[in-house]
C-alpha cells in the first residue's frame, strides 16, 4: 500500500496549490542569478518533503507499536476509519480539538518562524520555509498520515510520506515558479475531488485490514505457529518455518 502515498499526493496536489500556493508564490528572490532562483524553489519543496518524511516516522512508530501487539489488521482498518472521520468532521470541531490538545500554540510558533525566515534573503531560509510549511494544519496531510500509520514499520511510513510529498512536488514546483499557471477555478474544481480520493484510500485500507483473500488488494491474514500475524498476497495459507523444516 506504500505506492498509494504517491498516488494520493499526485491526485490531491491541487489541494496543496489552494492551501499552500500563496506561500509558494510569495517566496522571495535570492540573488540575481537564474540558478539561485530555481535552487530556492527546489529547496522549498525539498523542505516540505523532508518534514512529511519525519512526520511519517512518528506515525510509523505509533503504528508499529500497535502492530507488535498483534493488531496489524486493526491498525489498517482504524487508519481507514480515521481517514473517513477526517473527511466528514466539520472544521470547527477540528479547530476545537486542536485547541484542546495544545497544537494551536505550536502552529502560532510555526507561523512566527515562517515570518522570520521570509525576511531573510538566503537559500537556507527558503529550505526552512518549506520545512515549516509542512507543519501547517492541513487536512490533506492528516489523511496521508492516517494512512502512514498502517505502513510496514517506521521506514515504510517514512517512505509512504516521502512518496506522498514527491506526488505533490511537480505541481507545487510549477506554482512556485509562476502562480498564474493554474486558475482559481481549476484549483477549486480539483479541491472538490480530494474527499473522493481520500475516501477511496480509506476503503483500500479497510479492505486490506479485513483480509478478504483478494490478492494484493485484500490479502488473507494467516496465523503462524509463533503466533505472529502475516499478510499473504495469495489466498493459500503460508507455511510456518517449523512446518518447512
mmCIF file of N, CA and C in Angstrom, residues 122-179:
data_model
loop_
_atom_site.group_PDB
_atom_site.id
_atom_site.type_symbol
_atom_site.label_atom_id
_atom_site.label_comp_id
_atom_site.label_asym_id
_atom_site.label_seq_id
_atom_site.Cartn_x
_atom_site.Cartn_y
_atom_site.Cartn_z
ATOM 1 N N UNK A 122 18.203 34.210 1.834
ATOM 2 C CA UNK A 122 19.195 33.162 1.645
ATOM 3 C C UNK A 122 18.504 31.878 1.187
ATOM 4 N N UNK A 123 19.287 30.997 0.565
ATOM 5 C CA UNK A 123 18.739 29.722 0.126
ATOM 6 C C UNK A 123 18.342 28.862 1.325
ATOM 7 N N UNK A 124 19.123 28.945 2.392
ATOM 8 C CA UNK A 124 18.800 28.185 3.593
ATOM 9 C C UNK A 124 17.461 28.587 4.187
ATOM 10 N N UNK A 125 17.137 29.878 4.101
ATOM 11 C CA UNK A 125 15.862 30.336 4.644
ATOM 12 C C UNK A 125 14.693 29.775 3.851
ATOM 13 N N UNK A 126 14.862 29.601 2.534
ATOM 14 C CA UNK A 126 13.797 29.026 1.722
ATOM 15 C C UNK A 126 13.574 27.553 2.075
ATOM 16 N N UNK A 127 14.660 26.853 2.406
ATOM 17 C CA UNK A 127 14.530 25.474 2.865
ATOM 18 C C UNK A 127 13.752 25.429 4.174
ATOM 19 N N UNK A 128 14.039 26.361 5.076
ATOM 20 C CA UNK A 128 13.339 26.395 6.359
ATOM 21 C C UNK A 128 11.869 26.762 6.177
ATOM 22 N N UNK A 129 11.574 27.639 5.228
ATOM 23 C CA UNK A 129 10.174 27.981 4.940
ATOM 24 C C UNK A 129 9.422 26.726 4.505
ATOM 25 N N UNK A 130 10.035 25.933 3.633
ATOM 26 C CA UNK A 130 9.402 24.694 3.198
ATOM 27 C C UNK A 130 9.228 23.704 4.334
ATOM 28 N N UNK A 131 10.247 23.595 5.184
ATOM 29 C CA UNK A 131 10.178 22.670 6.315
ATOM 30 C C UNK A 131 9.047 23.049 7.266
ATOM 31 N N UNK A 132 8.922 24.331 7.561
ATOM 32 C CA UNK A 132 7.861 24.797 8.445
ATOM 33 C C UNK A 132 6.500 24.723 7.774
ATOM 34 N N UNK A 133 6.484 24.948 6.465
ATOM 35 C CA UNK A 133 5.241 24.840 5.705
ATOM 36 C C UNK A 133 4.622 23.450 5.867
ATOM 37 N N UNK A 134 5.482 22.443 5.933
ATOM 38 C CA UNK A 134 4.996 21.076 6.095
ATOM 39 C C UNK A 134 4.328 20.813 7.427
ATOM 40 N N UNK A 135 4.505 21.719 8.397
ATOM 41 C CA UNK A 135 3.894 21.560 9.722
ATOM 42 C C UNK A 135 2.568 22.296 9.862
ATOM 43 N N UNK A 136 2.222 23.123 8.887
ATOM 44 C CA UNK A 136 0.982 23.887 8.977
ATOM 45 C C UNK A 136 -0.230 22.960 8.933
ATOM 46 N N UNK A 137 -1.301 23.320 9.632
ATOM 47 C CA UNK A 137 -2.502 22.471 9.650
ATOM 48 C C UNK A 137 -3.026 22.226 8.245
ATOM 49 N N UNK A 138 -3.242 20.973 7.908
ATOM 50 C CA UNK A 138 -3.740 20.626 6.582
ATOM 51 C C UNK A 138 -4.431 19.267 6.647
ATOM 52 N N UNK A 139 -5.732 19.252 6.397
ATOM 53 C CA UNK A 139 -6.472 18.010 6.431
ATOM 54 C C UNK A 139 -5.950 16.998 5.439
ATOM 55 N N UNK A 140 -5.434 17.488 4.321
ATOM 56 C CA UNK A 140 -4.875 16.627 3.282
ATOM 57 C C UNK A 140 -3.678 15.847 3.823
ATOM 58 N N UNK A 141 -2.799 16.531 4.553
ATOM 59 C CA UNK A 141 -1.628 15.874 5.147
ATOM 60 C C UNK A 141 -2.065 14.927 6.262
ATOM 61 N N UNK A 142 -3.066 15.329 7.041
ATOM 62 C CA UNK A 142 -3.546 14.467 8.118
ATOM 63 C C UNK A 142 -4.082 13.145 7.571
ATOM 64 N N UNK A 143 -4.766 13.212 6.438
ATOM 65 C CA UNK A 143 -5.283 11.997 5.813
ATOM 66 C C UNK A 143 -4.132 11.091 5.392
ATOM 67 N N UNK A 144 -3.080 11.707 4.819
ATOM 68 C CA UNK A 144 -1.909 10.932 4.416
ATOM 69 C C UNK A 144 -1.248 10.272 5.630
ATOM 70 N N UNK A 145 -1.140 10.997 6.738
ATOM 71 C CA UNK A 145 -0.528 10.450 7.946
ATOM 72 C C UNK A 145 -1.361 9.307 8.529
ATOM 73 N N UNK A 146 -2.672 9.425 8.418
ATOM 74 C CA UNK A 146 -3.540 8.344 8.883
ATOM 75 C C UNK A 146 -3.257 7.072 8.096
ATOM 76 N N UNK A 147 -2.970 7.225 6.814
ATOM 77 C CA UNK A 147 -2.602 6.071 6.006
ATOM 78 C C UNK A 147 -1.229 5.538 6.359
ATOM 79 N N UNK A 148 -0.303 6.444 6.723
ATOM 80 C CA UNK A 148 1.057 6.029 7.054
ATOM 81 C C UNK A 148 1.111 5.171 8.313
ATOM 82 N N UNK A 149 0.135 5.318 9.187
ATOM 83 C CA UNK A 149 0.111 4.539 10.428
ATOM 84 C C UNK A 149 0.107 3.041 10.145
ATOM 85 N N UNK A 150 -0.551 2.646 9.056
ATOM 86 C CA UNK A 150 -0.652 1.209 8.744
ATOM 87 C C UNK A 150 0.472 0.730 7.840
ATOM 88 N N UNK A 151 1.440 1.600 7.528
ATOM 89 C CA UNK A 151 2.581 1.189 6.702
ATOM 90 C C UNK A 151 3.465 0.223 7.489
ATOM 91 N N UNK A 152 4.241 -0.625 6.798
ATOM 92 C CA UNK A 152 5.072 -1.615 7.495
ATOM 93 C C UNK A 152 6.301 -0.995 8.164
ATOM 94 N N UNK A 153 6.195 -0.677 9.438
ATOM 95 C CA UNK A 153 7.324 -0.159 10.189
ATOM 96 C C UNK A 153 7.572 1.318 9.988
ATOM 97 N N UNK A 154 8.552 1.839 10.741
ATOM 98 C CA UNK A 154 8.890 3.257 10.664
ATOM 99 C C UNK A 154 9.431 3.613 9.287
ATOM 100 N N UNK A 155 10.308 2.760 8.747
ATOM 101 C CA UNK A 155 10.866 3.023 7.423
ATOM 102 C C UNK A 155 9.799 3.047 6.350
ATOM 103 N N UNK A 156 8.845 2.137 6.448
ATOM 104 C CA UNK A 156 7.757 2.103 5.479
ATOM 105 C C UNK A 156 6.897 3.342 5.548
ATOM 106 N N UNK A 157 6.636 3.821 6.768
ATOM 107 C CA UNK A 157 5.826 5.023 6.942
ATOM 108 C C UNK A 157 6.563 6.259 6.413
ATOM 109 N N UNK A 158 7.879 6.306 6.653
ATOM 110 C CA UNK A 158 8.671 7.425 6.121
ATOM 111 C C UNK A 158 8.656 7.408 4.595
ATOM 112 N N UNK A 159 8.785 6.214 4.019
ATOM 113 C CA UNK A 159 8.755 6.097 2.561
ATOM 114 C C UNK A 159 7.384 6.489 2.019
ATOM 115 N N UNK A 160 6.353 6.082 2.714
ATOM 116 C CA UNK A 160 4.982 6.424 2.311
ATOM 117 C C UNK A 160 4.814 7.940 2.243
ATOM 118 N N UNK A 161 5.251 8.644 3.294
ATOM 119 C CA UNK A 161 5.081 10.093 3.330
ATOM 120 C C UNK A 161 6.049 10.801 2.390
ATOM 121 N N UNK A 162 7.226 10.204 2.147
ATOM 122 C CA UNK A 162 8.150 10.770 1.161
ATOM 123 C C UNK A 162 7.536 10.701 -0.229
ATOM 124 N N UNK A 163 6.942 9.559 -0.550
ATOM 125 C CA UNK A 163 6.275 9.409 -1.847
ATOM 126 C C UNK A 163 5.079 10.352 -1.950
ATOM 127 N N UNK A 164 4.386 10.538 -0.838
ATOM 128 C CA UNK A 164 3.289 11.497 -0.813
ATOM 129 C C UNK A 164 3.797 12.900 -1.173
ATOM 130 N N UNK A 165 4.907 13.305 -0.540
ATOM 131 C CA UNK A 165 5.484 14.612 -0.837
ATOM 132 C C UNK A 165 5.955 14.726 -2.276
ATOM 133 N N UNK A 166 6.559 13.650 -2.790
ATOM 134 C CA UNK A 166 7.009 13.659 -4.186
ATOM 135 C C UNK A 166 5.823 13.758 -5.144
ATOM 136 N N UNK A 167 4.689 13.194 -4.742
ATOM 137 C CA UNK A 167 3.497 13.303 -5.568
ATOM 138 C C UNK A 167 2.997 14.741 -5.680
ATOM 139 N N UNK A 168 3.185 15.519 -4.602
ATOM 140 C CA UNK A 168 2.758 16.924 -4.629
ATOM 141 C C UNK A 168 3.795 17.832 -5.289
ATOM 142 N N UNK A 169 5.014 17.303 -5.488
ATOM 143 C CA UNK A 169 6.120 18.149 -5.950
ATOM 144 C C UNK A 169 5.915 18.788 -7.325
ATOM 145 N N UNK A 170 5.551 18.025 -8.371
ATOM 146 C CA UNK A 170 5.506 18.636 -9.714
ATOM 147 C C UNK A 170 4.639 19.891 -9.778
ATOM 148 N N UNK A 171 3.428 19.798 -9.247
ATOM 149 C CA UNK A 171 2.506 20.930 -9.340
ATOM 150 C C UNK A 171 2.948 22.072 -8.431
ATOM 151 N N UNK A 172 3.401 21.748 -7.218
ATOM 152 C CA UNK A 172 3.828 22.799 -6.299
ATOM 153 C C UNK A 172 5.076 23.511 -6.811
ATOM 154 N N UNK A 173 5.963 22.786 -7.484
ATOM 155 C CA UNK A 173 7.150 23.426 -8.046
ATOM 156 C C UNK A 173 6.761 24.390 -9.157
ATOM 157 N N UNK A 174 5.829 23.977 -10.008
ATOM 158 C CA UNK A 174 5.363 24.860 -11.074
ATOM 159 C C UNK A 174 4.695 26.104 -10.503
ATOM 160 N N UNK A 175 3.914 25.926 -9.461
ATOM 161 C CA UNK A 175 3.235 27.073 -8.843
ATOM 162 C C UNK A 175 4.244 28.016 -8.214
ATOM 163 N N UNK A 176 5.303 27.470 -7.629
ATOM 164 C CA UNK A 176 6.320 28.325 -7.020
ATOM 165 C C UNK A 176 7.071 29.140 -8.071
ATOM 166 N N UNK A 177 7.061 28.652 -9.324
ATOM 167 C CA UNK A 177 7.693 29.404 -10.410
ATOM 168 C C UNK A 177 6.775 30.479 -10.961
ATOM 169 N N UNK A 178 5.500 30.164 -11.048
ATOM 170 C CA UNK A 178 4.539 31.132 -11.565
ATOM 171 C C UNK A 178 3.143 30.792 -11.077
ATOM 172 N N UNK A 179 2.575 31.648 -10.275
ATOM 173 C CA UNK A 179 1.241 31.421 -9.737
ATOM 174 C C UNK A 179 0.152 31.565 -10.769
#
